[in-house]
Coordinates of C-alpha atoms in Angstrom, one line a residue:
M1459 CA -3.4 -2.0 2.1
S1460 CA -5.4 0.6 3.9
A1461 CA -7.2 3.3 2.1
T1462 CA -5.0 5.9 3.9
A1463 CA -1.8 4.2 2.9
S1464 CA -2.9 4.1 -0.7
R1465 CA -4.0 7.7 -1.0
G1466 CA -1.7 10.1 -2.7
R1467 CA 0.7 7.5 -4.0
P1468 CA -0.9 5.9 -7.0
A1469 CA 1.7 3.6 -8.5
D1470 CA -0.2 3.9 -11.7
P1471 CA -1.7 7.4 -11.7
G1472 CA -3.9 6.9 -14.7
G1473 CA -5.6 4.0 -13.0
S1474 CA -4.3 1.6 -15.7
R1475 CA -1.2 -0.4 -16.6
R1476 CA 0.6 0.0 -19.9
A1477 CA 0.1 -2.5 -22.6
R1478 CA 3.0 -4.9 -22.9
G1479 CA 5.5 -3.7 -25.4
T1480 CA 3.7 -0.4 -26.0
G1481 CA 3.3 2.9 -24.2
T1482 CA -0.5 2.8 -24.4
P1483 CA -2.3 2.8 -21.0
V1484 CA -4.9 0.1 -20.6
P1485 CA -8.0 1.2 -18.6
P1486 CA -8.8 -1.1 -15.7
G1487 CA -12.1 -2.2 -17.1
L1488 CA -10.6 -3.4 -20.4
R1489 CA -7.8 -5.1 -18.5
A1490 CA -10.3 -6.9 -16.3
L1491 CA -12.2 -8.0 -19.4
R1492 CA -9.2 -10.0 -20.6
G1493 CA -9.5 -12.2 -17.5
Y1494 CA -13.3 -12.5 -17.5
R1495 CA -14.7 -15.9 -16.9
R1496 CA -17.8 -17.2 -18.7
A1497 CA -19.1 -18.7 -15.5
W1498 CA -19.4 -15.2 -14.0
L1499 CA -21.8 -14.0 -16.7
P1500 CA -25.1 -15.3 -15.3
R1501 CA -24.4 -13.9 -11.9
D1502 CA -23.4 -10.5 -13.2
V1503 CA -26.5 -10.2 -15.4
A1504 CA -28.8 -11.3 -12.6
A1505 CA -27.2 -8.9 -10.2
G1506 CA -27.6 -6.1 -12.8
V1507 CA -31.3 -6.9 -13.1
V1508 CA -31.7 -6.7 -9.3
L1509 CA -29.6 -3.5 -9.2
T1510 CA -31.9 -1.8 -11.7
T1511 CA -34.7 -2.0 -9.3
L1512 CA -32.8 0.5 -7.2
L1513 CA -31.2 2.5 -9.9
V1514 CA -34.4 3.9 -11.4
P1515 CA -36.4 5.1 -8.4
Q1516 CA -33.3 6.4 -6.6
G1517 CA -31.9 8.1 -9.7
M1518 CA -35.2 10.0 -10.2
A1519 CA -35.6 10.8 -6.5
Y1520 CA -32.0 12.1 -6.0
A1521 CA -32.3 14.2 -9.2
E1522 CA -35.3 16.0 -7.7
L1523 CA -33.4 16.2 -4.4
A1524 CA -30.8 18.2 -6.3
G1525 CA -33.5 20.4 -7.8
L1526 CA -33.3 18.9 -11.3
P1527 CA -35.8 17.1 -13.5
A1528 CA -36.2 13.4 -12.6
I1529 CA -35.0 12.2 -16.1
T1530 CA -31.6 13.7 -15.5
G1531 CA -31.1 11.2 -12.7
L1532 CA -31.5 8.3 -15.2
Y1533 CA -29.1 10.0 -17.7
T1534 CA -26.6 10.4 -14.9
T1535 CA -27.0 6.8 -13.8
I1536 CA -26.4 5.4 -17.3
T1537 CA -23.3 7.4 -18.1
C1538 CA -21.5 7.1 -14.8
L1539 CA -22.0 3.3 -14.7
L1540 CA -20.6 2.9 -18.2
A1541 CA -17.7 5.2 -17.6
Y1542 CA -16.7 3.7 -14.3
A1543 CA -16.9 0.2 -15.8
V1544 CA -14.1 1.2 -18.2
F1545 CA -12.0 3.4 -16.0
G1546 CA -12.8 2.3 -12.4
P1547 CA -10.5 -0.1 -10.6
S1548 CA -13.0 -1.7 -8.3
R1549 CA -14.9 -4.8 -9.4
V1550 CA -18.0 -4.2 -7.3
L1551 CA -18.4 -0.5 -6.6
V1552 CA -21.6 1.0 -7.9
L1553 CA -21.7 4.7 -8.7
G1554 CA -24.7 7.0 -9.2
P1555 CA -26.7 9.9 -8.0
D1556 CA -26.3 10.1 -4.2
S1557 CA -28.4 11.4 -1.4
S1558 CA -25.4 13.1 0.3
L1559 CA -24.5 15.0 -2.9
G1560 CA -28.1 16.1 -3.8
P1561 CA -28.3 18.9 -1.2
M1562 CA -24.8 20.1 -2.2
I1563 CA -25.7 20.2 -5.8
A1564 CA -28.9 22.1 -5.0
A1565 CA -27.1 24.5 -2.8
T1566 CA -24.7 25.3 -5.6
V1567 CA -27.0 25.4 -8.6
L1568 CA -30.3 26.7 -7.5
P1569 CA -29.1 30.1 -6.3
L1570 CA -27.7 30.6 -9.8
V1571 CA -31.0 29.7 -11.6
A1572 CA -33.1 32.6 -12.7
A1573 CA -36.1 33.6 -10.5
G1574 CA -39.1 31.4 -11.2
G1575 CA -36.9 28.5 -12.0
D1576 CA -35.5 27.5 -15.4
P1577 CA -35.0 23.7 -15.7
E1578 CA -32.8 23.9 -18.8
R1579 CA -30.4 26.4 -17.1
A1580 CA -30.4 24.3 -13.9
V1581 CA -29.4 21.2 -16.0
A1582 CA -26.7 23.2 -17.7
L1583 CA -25.3 24.4 -14.4
A1584 CA -25.4 20.9 -12.9
S1585 CA -23.6 19.5 -16.0
V1586 CA -20.9 22.1 -15.7
L1587 CA -20.6 21.3 -12.0
A1588 CA -20.2 17.6 -12.9
L1589 CA -17.5 18.4 -15.4
V1590 CA -15.6 20.6 -12.9
V1591 CA -15.8 17.8 -10.2
G1592 CA -14.6 15.3 -12.8
V1593 CA -11.6 17.5 -13.7
V1594 CA -10.7 18.1 -10.0
L1595 CA -10.8 14.3 -9.3
V1596 CA -8.9 13.3 -12.3
V1597 CA -6.2 15.9 -11.7
A1598 CA -6.0 14.9 -8.0
G1599 CA -5.7 11.2 -9.0
W1600 CA -2.9 12.0 -11.5
T1601 CA -1.0 14.2 -9.1
G1602 CA -1.3 12.1 -6.0
L1603 CA -3.6 14.4 -4.0
G1604 CA -5.8 11.7 -2.6
F1605 CA -4.7 12.5 0.9
V1606 CA -7.0 15.5 1.0
A1607 CA -9.8 13.1 1.8
D1608 CA -8.2 12.8 5.2
L1609 CA -9.2 16.4 5.9
L1610 CA -12.6 15.1 6.9
S1611 CA -12.0 13.2 10.2
K1612 CA -14.5 10.6 11.3
P1613 CA -16.1 12.6 14.1
T1614 CA -16.6 15.6 11.9
M1615 CA -17.8 13.4 9.1
I1616 CA -20.4 11.8 11.5
G1617 CA -21.6 15.3 12.5
Y1618 CA -21.7 16.3 8.8
V1619 CA -23.8 13.4 7.7
N1620 CA -26.1 13.7 10.7
G1621 CA -26.7 17.4 9.8
L1622 CA -27.2 16.4 6.1
A1623 CA -29.7 13.7 7.1
L1624 CA -31.7 16.3 9.1
T1625 CA -31.5 18.8 6.2
I1626 CA -32.8 16.2 3.7
L1627 CA -35.5 15.0 6.0
V1628 CA -36.9 18.5 6.8
G1629 CA -36.7 19.5 3.1
Q1630 CA -38.7 16.4 2.0
L1631 CA -41.4 16.5 4.6
P1632 CA -43.7 18.9 2.6
K1633 CA -43.3 16.9 -0.6
L1634 CA -44.0 13.8 1.4
L1635 CA -47.4 15.3 2.3
G1636 CA -48.2 16.8 -1.0
F1637 CA -47.3 20.5 -0.8
S1638 CA -44.3 22.7 -1.2
V1639 CA -42.4 25.3 0.9
D1640 CA -40.5 28.3 -0.4
A1641 CA -37.8 28.7 2.2
D1642 CA -34.1 28.3 2.7
G1643 CA -32.3 26.4 5.5
V1644 CA -33.5 23.8 8.0
V1645 CA -35.1 26.4 10.3
G1646 CA -36.9 28.2 7.5
E1647 CA -38.1 24.9 5.9
A1648 CA -39.3 23.6 9.3
V1649 CA -41.2 26.8 10.0
G1650 CA -42.7 26.7 6.5
F1651 CA -43.7 23.0 7.0
A1652 CA -45.4 23.8 10.2
E1653 CA -47.3 26.8 8.7
G1654 CA -48.4 24.6 5.7
M1655 CA -49.7 22.0 8.1
A1656 CA -51.5 24.6 10.1
Q1657 CA -53.0 26.2 6.9
G1658 CA -54.4 22.8 5.8
Q1659 CA -52.1 22.5 2.7
V1660 CA -51.6 18.7 3.2
V1661 CA -53.0 16.6 0.4
P1662 CA -54.5 13.5 2.1
A1663 CA -53.9 11.2 -0.9
A1664 CA -50.3 12.3 -1.3
A1665 CA -49.7 12.0 2.5
A1666 CA -51.1 8.4 2.4
V1667 CA -48.7 7.5 -0.4
G1668 CA -45.7 9.2 1.2
L1669 CA -46.1 8.1 4.8
G1670 CA -47.3 4.7 3.7
G1671 CA -44.3 4.4 1.4
V1672 CA -41.9 5.3 4.2
A1673 CA -43.5 2.8 6.6
L1674 CA -43.4 0.0 4.0
V1675 CA -39.8 0.5 3.1
L1676 CA -38.7 0.6 6.7
V1677 CA -40.7 -2.5 7.6
L1678 CA -39.4 -4.5 4.6
Q1679 CA -35.8 -3.4 5.3
R1680 CA -36.1 -4.4 8.9
W1681 CA -38.0 -7.7 8.7
W1682 CA -37.4 -8.9 5.1
P1683 CA -34.1 -7.4 4.0
K1684 CA -33.8 -9.6 0.9
V1685 CA -37.0 -8.1 -0.5
P1686 CA -36.3 -5.1 -2.8
A1687 CA -38.2 -2.7 -0.6
V1688 CA -37.9 0.4 -2.7
L1689 CA -39.0 -1.5 -5.8
V1690 CA -42.1 -2.9 -4.0
M1691 CA -43.0 0.5 -2.7
V1692 CA -42.6 2.2 -6.1
V1693 CA -44.6 -0.5 -7.9
L1694 CA -47.5 -0.2 -5.4
A1695 CA -47.4 3.6 -5.6
V1696 CA -47.6 3.4 -9.4
A1697 CA -50.5 1.0 -9.2
A1698 CA -52.3 3.2 -6.7
G1699 CA -51.7 6.3 -8.8
A1700 CA -53.3 4.6 -11.8
A1701 CA -56.1 2.7 -10.0
F1702 CA -57.3 5.7 -7.9
D1703 CA -56.6 8.4 -10.4
L1704 CA -54.5 10.3 -7.9
G1705 CA -53.6 13.0 -10.3
E1706 CA -57.2 14.1 -10.2
R1707 CA -57.1 14.1 -6.4
G1708 CA -54.4 16.8 -6.2
V1709 CA -51.4 14.5 -6.1
D1710 CA -48.4 15.5 -8.2
L1711 CA -47.2 12.7 -10.5
V1712 CA -43.9 12.2 -12.2
G1713 CA -45.6 12.1 -15.6
E1714 CA -44.2 10.7 -18.8
L1715 CA -40.4 10.9 -19.1
P1716 CA -38.8 12.3 -22.2
R1717 CA -38.1 9.5 -24.7
G1718 CA -34.6 8.6 -25.7
F1719 CA -31.1 9.5 -24.6
P1720 CA -29.6 12.9 -24.9
P1721 CA -26.8 13.6 -27.4
L1722 CA -23.3 14.6 -26.4
T1723 CA -23.8 18.1 -25.1
I1724 CA -21.2 20.8 -24.1
P1725 CA -23.1 22.8 -21.5
S1726 CA -22.8 26.5 -21.6
V1727 CA -22.9 28.9 -18.6
G1728 CA -21.7 32.4 -18.0
W1729 CA -18.2 33.2 -16.7
S1730 CA -19.8 34.9 -13.6
D1731 CA -21.2 31.5 -12.6
L1732 CA -17.9 29.6 -12.7
G1733 CA -16.6 30.9 -9.4
V1734 CA -19.6 29.5 -7.5
L1735 CA -19.5 26.3 -9.4
V1736 CA -15.8 25.7 -8.8
A1737 CA -16.3 26.3 -5.0
G1738 CA -19.2 23.9 -5.0
A1739 CA -17.2 21.4 -7.1
L1740 CA -14.3 21.3 -4.6
A1741 CA -16.6 20.6 -1.7
I1742 CA -18.5 17.9 -3.7
A1743 CA -15.2 16.3 -4.9
L1744 CA -13.9 16.2 -1.3
V1745 CA -17.1 14.5 0.1
S1746 CA -17.4 12.2 -2.9
L1747 CA -13.7 11.1 -2.5
A1748 CA -14.0 10.5 1.2
D1749 CA -17.2 8.5 0.8
T1750 CA -15.8 6.5 -2.1
I1751 CA -12.6 5.6 -0.3
S1752 CA -14.5 4.6 2.8
T1753 CA -16.9 2.4 0.8
A1754 CA -14.2 1.0 -1.4
S1755 CA -12.1 0.0 1.6
S1756 CA -15.0 -1.7 3.3
F1757 CA -15.9 -3.8 0.3
A1758 CA -12.2 -4.4 -0.6
R1759 CA -11.6 -6.1 2.8
R1760 CA -14.4 -8.6 2.0
T1761 CA -13.0 -9.5 -1.4
G1762 CA -9.3 -9.3 -0.8
Q1763 CA -8.8 -6.4 -3.2
E1764 CA -6.5 -3.5 -2.7
V1765 CA -7.7 0.1 -2.7
H1766 CA -5.7 2.5 -4.9
G1767 CA -6.7 6.1 -4.1
G1768 CA -5.3 7.6 -7.2
Q1769 CA -7.0 5.1 -9.5
E1770 CA -10.3 5.5 -7.7
M1771 CA -10.1 9.2 -8.1
V1772 CA -9.5 8.8 -11.9
G1773 CA -12.4 6.4 -12.1
I1774 CA -14.9 8.6 -10.2
G1775 CA -13.6 11.7 -12.1
T1776 CA -14.2 10.0 -15.5
A1777 CA -17.7 9.0 -14.4
N1778 CA -18.4 12.6 -13.5
L1779 CA -17.0 13.9 -16.8
A1780 CA -19.3 11.4 -18.7
A1781 CA -22.3 12.5 -16.7
G1782 CA -21.6 16.2 -17.4
L1783 CA -21.4 15.6 -21.1
F1784 CA -24.9 14.0 -21.2
Q1785 CA -27.0 16.4 -19.2
G1786 CA -26.1 14.7 -15.9
F1787 CA -24.9 15.9 -12.5
P1788 CA -22.1 15.0 -10.0
V1789 CA -22.1 11.4 -8.7
S1790 CA -20.5 9.4 -6.0
T1791 CA -20.2 5.8 -4.8
S1792 CA -23.4 4.3 -3.3
A1793 CA -22.9 2.0 -0.4
S1794 CA -26.5 0.7 -0.5
R1795 CA -26.4 0.0 -4.2
T1796 CA -23.0 -1.6 -4.0
A1797 CA -24.2 -3.8 -1.1
V1798 CA -27.3 -4.9 -3.2
A1799 CA -25.0 -5.8 -6.2
E1800 CA -22.7 -7.7 -4.0
R1801 CA -25.5 -9.7 -2.3
A1802 CA -27.0 -10.4 -5.7
G1803 CA -23.7 -12.1 -6.7
A1804 CA -22.0 -9.4 -8.8
R1805 CA -18.4 -10.4 -9.8
T1806 CA -17.4 -7.6 -12.1
Q1807 CA -18.5 -4.2 -13.4
L1808 CA -20.6 -6.0 -16.0
T1809 CA -23.3 -5.8 -13.3
G1810 CA -23.3 -2.0 -13.6
V1811 CA -23.2 -2.2 -17.4
T1812 CA -26.3 -4.5 -17.3
G1813 CA -28.1 -2.0 -15.1
A1814 CA -27.2 0.9 -17.3
A1815 CA -28.4 -1.0 -20.4
L1816 CA -31.8 -1.8 -18.8
V1817 CA -32.3 1.8 -17.7
L1818 CA -31.5 2.9 -21.2
V1819 CA -34.0 0.5 -22.7
M1820 CA -36.6 1.8 -20.3
I1821 CA -36.3 5.4 -21.2
V1822 CA -36.1 4.6 -24.9
L1823 CA -38.9 2.1 -25.1
L1824 CA -41.0 2.7 -22.0
P1825 CA -40.8 6.4 -21.1
G1826 CA -44.4 6.3 -19.7
L1827 CA -43.7 3.4 -17.3
F1828 CA -43.6 5.8 -14.3
R1829 CA -46.3 8.2 -15.6
D1830 CA -48.6 7.5 -12.6
L1831 CA -45.8 7.5 -9.9
P1832 CA -46.7 10.1 -7.2
Q1833 CA -44.0 12.6 -6.3
A1834 CA -44.7 11.7 -2.7
A1835 CA -43.3 8.2 -3.4
L1836 CA -40.0 9.7 -4.6
A1837 CA -40.0 11.8 -1.4
A1838 CA -40.4 8.5 0.5
V1839 CA -37.3 7.1 -1.2
V1840 CA -35.3 10.2 -0.2
V1841 CA -36.6 10.2 3.4
T1842 CA -35.7 6.6 4.0
A1843 CA -32.3 7.2 2.5
S1844 CA -31.8 10.2 4.9
L1845 CA -32.7 8.0 7.8
S1846 CA -30.1 5.4 6.8
L1847 CA -27.6 8.2 6.2
A1848 CA -27.7 9.4 9.9
D1849 CA -25.1 7.7 12.2
L1850 CA -26.7 8.0 15.6
P1851 CA -24.8 4.9 17.1
G1852 CA -21.5 6.5 16.0
T1853 CA -22.5 9.8 17.8
V1854 CA -23.3 7.9 21.0
R1855 CA -20.0 6.0 20.7
L1856 CA -18.2 9.4 20.5
W1857 CA -20.0 10.6 23.6
R1858 CA -18.9 7.5 25.5
Q1859 CA -15.3 7.3 24.2
R1860 CA -14.1 10.9 23.7
R1861 CA -16.1 13.9 24.6
V1862 CA -13.9 16.4 22.7
E1863 CA -14.5 14.6 19.4
F1864 CA -18.2 14.3 20.3
A1865 CA -18.2 18.1 20.6
L1866 CA -16.5 18.5 17.2
S1867 CA -19.2 16.2 15.7
L1868 CA -21.9 18.3 17.3
V1869 CA -20.5 21.5 16.0
A1870 CA -20.2 20.0 12.5
F1871 CA -23.8 18.9 12.8
A1872 CA -25.0 22.4 13.8
G1873 CA -22.9 23.9 11.0
V1874 CA -24.7 21.9 8.3
A1875 CA -28.1 22.2 9.9
L1876 CA -27.9 26.0 10.6
L1877 CA -25.5 27.4 8.1
G1878 CA -26.2 25.2 5.1
V1879 CA -24.6 22.2 3.3
L1880 CA -21.7 23.9 1.6
P1881 CA -20.7 26.0 4.7
G1882 CA -21.1 22.9 6.7
V1883 CA -18.5 21.1 4.6
A1884 CA -16.1 24.0 5.0
L1885 CA -16.7 24.0 8.7
A1886 CA -16.2 20.2 9.0
V1887 CA -12.9 20.5 7.2
G1888 CA -11.8 23.5 9.3
L1889 CA -12.7 21.6 12.5
S1890 CA -10.7 18.6 11.4
I1891 CA -7.7 20.7 10.8
L1892 CA -8.1 22.6 14.0
N1893 CA -8.3 19.4 15.9
V1894 CA -5.0 18.2 14.5
F1895 CA -3.5 21.6 15.3
R1896 CA -4.9 21.4 18.8
R1897 CA -3.3 18.0 19.5
A1898 CA 0.0 19.2 18.2
W1899 CA -0.3 22.6 20.0
H1900 CA -0.9 21.0 23.4
P1901 CA 0.4 17.4 23.1
Y1902 CA 0.6 14.9 25.9
E1903 CA 3.7 15.5 28.1
T1904 CA 4.9 13.7 31.2
E1905 CA 7.8 12.8 33.4
L1906 CA 9.3 9.3 33.3
G1907 CA 10.5 7.1 36.2
R1908 CA 11.7 3.6 36.9
V1909 CA 9.2 0.9 37.9
D1910 CA 10.3 -2.2 39.7
G1911 CA 9.9 -5.3 37.5
L1912 CA 9.4 -3.3 34.3
P1913 CA 12.3 -2.6 31.9
G1914 CA 12.8 0.9 30.7
Y1915 CA 11.2 4.1 32.0
H1916 CA 7.5 4.8 32.3
D1917 CA 4.9 7.5 32.6
V1918 CA 4.7 8.6 36.2
H1919 CA 1.0 9.4 35.7
S1920 CA 0.3 5.8 34.8
H1921 CA 2.7 4.6 37.5
P1922 CA 2.7 6.9 40.5
E1923 CA 5.0 4.5 42.3
A1924 CA 7.7 5.1 39.7
G1925 CA 11.1 6.1 41.2
R1926 CA 13.0 9.2 40.2
L1927 CA 16.7 9.8 40.4
P1928 CA 17.5 12.8 42.6
G1929 CA 18.8 15.7 40.5
L1930 CA 17.5 14.2 37.3
V1931 CA 14.3 14.9 35.4
L1932 CA 13.2 12.6 32.5
Y1933 CA 10.8 14.5 30.4
R1934 CA 8.8 13.3 27.3
F1935 CA 7.1 15.5 24.8
D1936 CA 4.8 13.6 22.5
A1937 CA 4.8 15.7 19.4
P1938 CA 7.1 17.4 16.8
L1939 CA 8.5 20.7 18.0
F1940 CA 7.3 23.5 15.8
F1941 CA 6.3 27.2 16.1
A1942 CA 3.0 26.6 17.7
N1943 CA 4.1 24.4 20.6
A1944 CA 7.7 25.4 21.1
R1945 CA 6.9 27.8 23.9
T1946 CA 4.7 25.2 25.6
F1947 CA 7.7 22.9 25.6
R1948 CA 10.0 25.8 26.9
D1949 CA 7.5 26.7 29.7
E1950 CA 7.2 23.1 30.9
V1951 CA 10.9 22.5 30.9
T1952 CA 11.5 25.8 32.7
A1953 CA 8.9 24.8 35.3
L1954 CA 10.6 21.4 35.8
A1955 CA 14.0 23.1 36.1
R1956 CA 12.8 25.5 38.8
A1957 CA 11.3 22.8 41.0
E1958 CA 12.8 22.3 44.4
P1959 CA 15.2 20.7 44.8
A1960 CA 16.4 21.9 41.5
P1961 CA 17.5 19.2 39.1
R1962 CA 21.0 19.2 37.6
W1963 CA 20.0 17.6 34.3
V1964 CA 16.7 17.8 32.4
V1965 CA 16.8 14.9 29.9
V1966 CA 14.3 15.1 27.1
A1967 CA 13.2 11.6 25.9
A1968 CA 12.9 12.8 22.4
E1969 CA 11.9 9.7 20.5
P1970 CA 8.3 11.1 19.8
V1971 CA 9.8 14.4 18.5
T1972 CA 9.6 13.8 14.8
D1973 CA 10.6 17.3 13.7
V1974 CA 12.1 20.6 14.9
D1975 CA 11.5 23.7 12.9
T1976 CA 13.5 26.9 13.0
T1977 CA 11.3 28.6 15.5
A1978 CA 11.6 25.7 17.9
A1979 CA 15.3 25.6 17.3
D1980 CA 15.6 29.3 18.4
V1981 CA 13.5 28.5 21.5
L1982 CA 15.8 25.5 22.3
F1983 CA 18.8 27.7 21.9
E1984 CA 17.4 30.3 24.4
L1985 CA 16.3 27.5 26.8
D1986 CA 19.7 25.9 26.8
R1987 CA 21.4 29.2 27.7
T1988 CA 18.9 29.9 30.5
L1989 CA 19.5 26.5 32.1
A1990 CA 23.2 26.8 31.6
A1991 CA 23.2 30.1 33.5
R1992 CA 21.6 28.3 36.4
G1993 CA 24.1 25.5 36.3
Q1994 CA 21.7 23.0 34.7
S1995 CA 22.0 20.9 31.6
L1996 CA 19.5 20.3 28.8
V1997 CA 20.1 16.8 27.5
F1998 CA 18.5 14.9 24.7
A1999 CA 18.0 11.1 24.4
E2000 CA 16.8 8.9 21.5
L2001 CA 16.7 11.8 19.0
K2002 CA 16.0 10.5 15.6
D2003 CA 18.7 10.8 12.9
P2004 CA 16.7 13.1 10.6
V2005 CA 15.8 15.4 13.5
R2006 CA 19.4 15.4 14.7
R2007 CA 20.6 16.4 11.2
K2008 CA 18.2 19.3 11.2
I2009 CA 19.4 20.4 14.6
E2010 CA 23.0 20.3 13.3
R2011 CA 22.0 22.2 10.3
Y2012 CA 20.5 24.9 12.5
G2013 CA 23.8 25.1 14.4
L2014 CA 22.0 24.1 17.6
A2015 CA 23.9 20.9 18.2
G2016 CA 27.2 22.7 18.5
E2017 CA 25.7 25.3 20.8
I2018 CA 24.1 22.9 23.2
G2019 CA 27.0 20.5 22.9
A2020 CA 27.4 17.5 20.7
R2021 CA 27.9 15.4 23.9
D2022 CA 24.5 16.3 25.3
F2023 CA 22.9 13.8 22.9
F2024 CA 22.5 10.2 24.0
P2025 CA 21.3 7.2 22.0
T2026 CA 18.9 5.9 24.7
V2027 CA 17.4 7.2 28.0
E2028 CA 19.4 4.5 29.8
A2029 CA 22.6 5.9 28.4
A2030 CA 21.7 9.4 29.6
V2031 CA 20.8 8.1 33.1
E2032 CA 24.1 6.2 33.4
A2033 CA 26.1 9.2 32.3
F2034 CA 24.3 11.3 35.0
R2035 CA 25.0 8.7 37.6
R2036 CA 28.7 8.5 36.7
E2037 CA 29.0 12.3 36.9
T2038 CA 27.1 12.7 40.2
G2039 CA 27.4 9.4 42.0
V2040 CA 23.7 9.5 42.7
A2041 CA 21.9 6.1 43.2
W2042 CA 18.3 5.2 42.9
P2043 CA 16.5 5.6 46.2
D2044 CA 15.9 1.9 46.5
A2045 CA 19.3 0.8 45.3
G2046 CA 21.3 1.1 48.5
P2047 CA 24.1 3.6 49.1
P2048 CA 25.0 5.9 46.3
A2049 CA 27.7 4.7 44.0
A2050 CA 31.2 6.1 44.5
A2051 CA 31.9 9.4 42.8
P2052 CA 33.5 9.0 39.4
P2053 CA 37.3 9.4 39.3
P2054 CA 38.7 12.6 38.0
G2055 CA 38.5 13.0 34.3
V2056 CA 35.4 10.8 33.9
P2057 CA 33.3 12.8 31.4
G2058 CA 29.9 14.4 32.2
P2059 CA 27.4 15.5 29.5
R2060 CA 29.3 18.7 28.6
D2061 CA 32.7 17.0 28.1
A2062 CA 32.0 13.4 27.3
P2063 CA 33.8 12.0 24.3
P2064 CA 31.8 11.9 21.1
D2065 CA 29.8 8.7 20.5
A2066 CA 29.4 7.7 16.9
D2067 CA 26.1 6.0 17.6
R2068 CA 24.4 8.8 19.5
G2069 CA 21.3 10.2 17.9
S2070 CA 21.2 7.1 15.7
G2071 CA 17.5 6.7 16.0
A2072 CA 17.8 3.5 18.0
Q2073 CA 14.7 1.8 19.1
P2074 CA 13.3 3.6 22.2
S2075 CA 13.5 2.2 25.6
V2076 CA 10.5 4.1 26.8
P2077 CA 7.5 1.9 26.2
G2078 CA 5.1 4.9 26.7
T2079 CA 2.9 3.1 29.2

């Protein structure tokens, strides 16, 4: 089952089946536990150990990317992994802090933080944001609203992530070199970075760690992909920080993390902040859902699993709720961490539980483990993540395959880079909707003709040699008829009817017309009257049953004439030939005129099968 097919129709909205003989829903994680095999345990635990090497540095790095203390990334990692293990339907997906959400969280939370920065307030705002995201996703999962993820088309999503990658990269460059910039937006941060470089604010030791860390990760990922590149870089950075006393050389260090795990906390914020938080949460939920469905579909195809959009939303929503209650922030699925877990042999969510337990042990027993880790090393983690986030091959493919969608991708990229992350999301969604509207507003339309050796009737643009019957126009309109394109349809049919020599019939091959709204019905009524005044007939072929019933309900079928509807294009052509005696140009002399009383389209006897939605005879070539 495709992700799109599963969205919005969760057979089990709560993401769980009901216990046999009771009305109690069973979470997917507990249900999976019943069928757990002992042989899987070593692989799951080993994969969890490997996964932890990514969870810790990325959790801290993405927390700081979101403008929050590094420890909150570890709190978030623990809670979301445990919650998804219980309520998530996928066996292998790994959730956690994500590079694509970090800038969105920062763009929502940081403007609300008091001047000068207040870490406790920032954490409270981020926790409320996670709670709102969780509520949105759970409600969407229960109500079947997973289809909203389709509002981000692939071209606009490519542009969005490319803009996001540039935003992250530019924002992390100062930190990578050991200084900071107080500016907003890509342009402002780029200017601030250049000014800092010119003013000599670069800390050489930090730059060596940051740039060296980026180079090391990229080399290891390229030439030795099985080596945990991020772990190797972080371990070396910690060693360098301790051995060379980098803190005394002007390098910012992570320092000792707070010991222990926070208690259950209900974050408190002002009512005036909720509007901004809800707006940010909606954007984060949309991006998180689209990313999760895409990642889940990719890994499900490898394992033979099905993707249930409603269940995934409930699982991700629950993970966000858990993070928000323990001083965390919004999370999403991580494709990189999921791939690491899969390659390490993960069979179930016990891998994530193992990773969460190891992170918990670290912050309880070893809070000083990363005391000497330079902040520049965390910036290197984020920079390499941003480089992998960008989809330049996808952009090039759009340029080669479809320039219109390339332009949409470019506008989405510019929106994120120039307007900001949250406006960029809104712009990306708006562009996707406008693109759909554009295609329906000006759909493909063509005339059809007969091609020797090919059954049916075919596009004259694809087959210029196609023959046309004198006095007859076969016209196909490849879209539903509604208020936005009804006049386009009317104008094209009117132009065809006014051609010389003027046709007697204009037959609409209506199989692609999946709907007719009331505005379009009024336009058809007016068009039929106009053609009738000129002695011409508007005829429909292959109209689907549901559309035919709507036309009858509008009263249009009776006005046009119930006998002007034919089950197939062939039936309409034969009726025209019987009425007029016209033959195909290459078919010899015209057939004899029909005897008196043989019906034409306006007085043909009713046909019970007309408009039956029969399979079309127009292949659409």
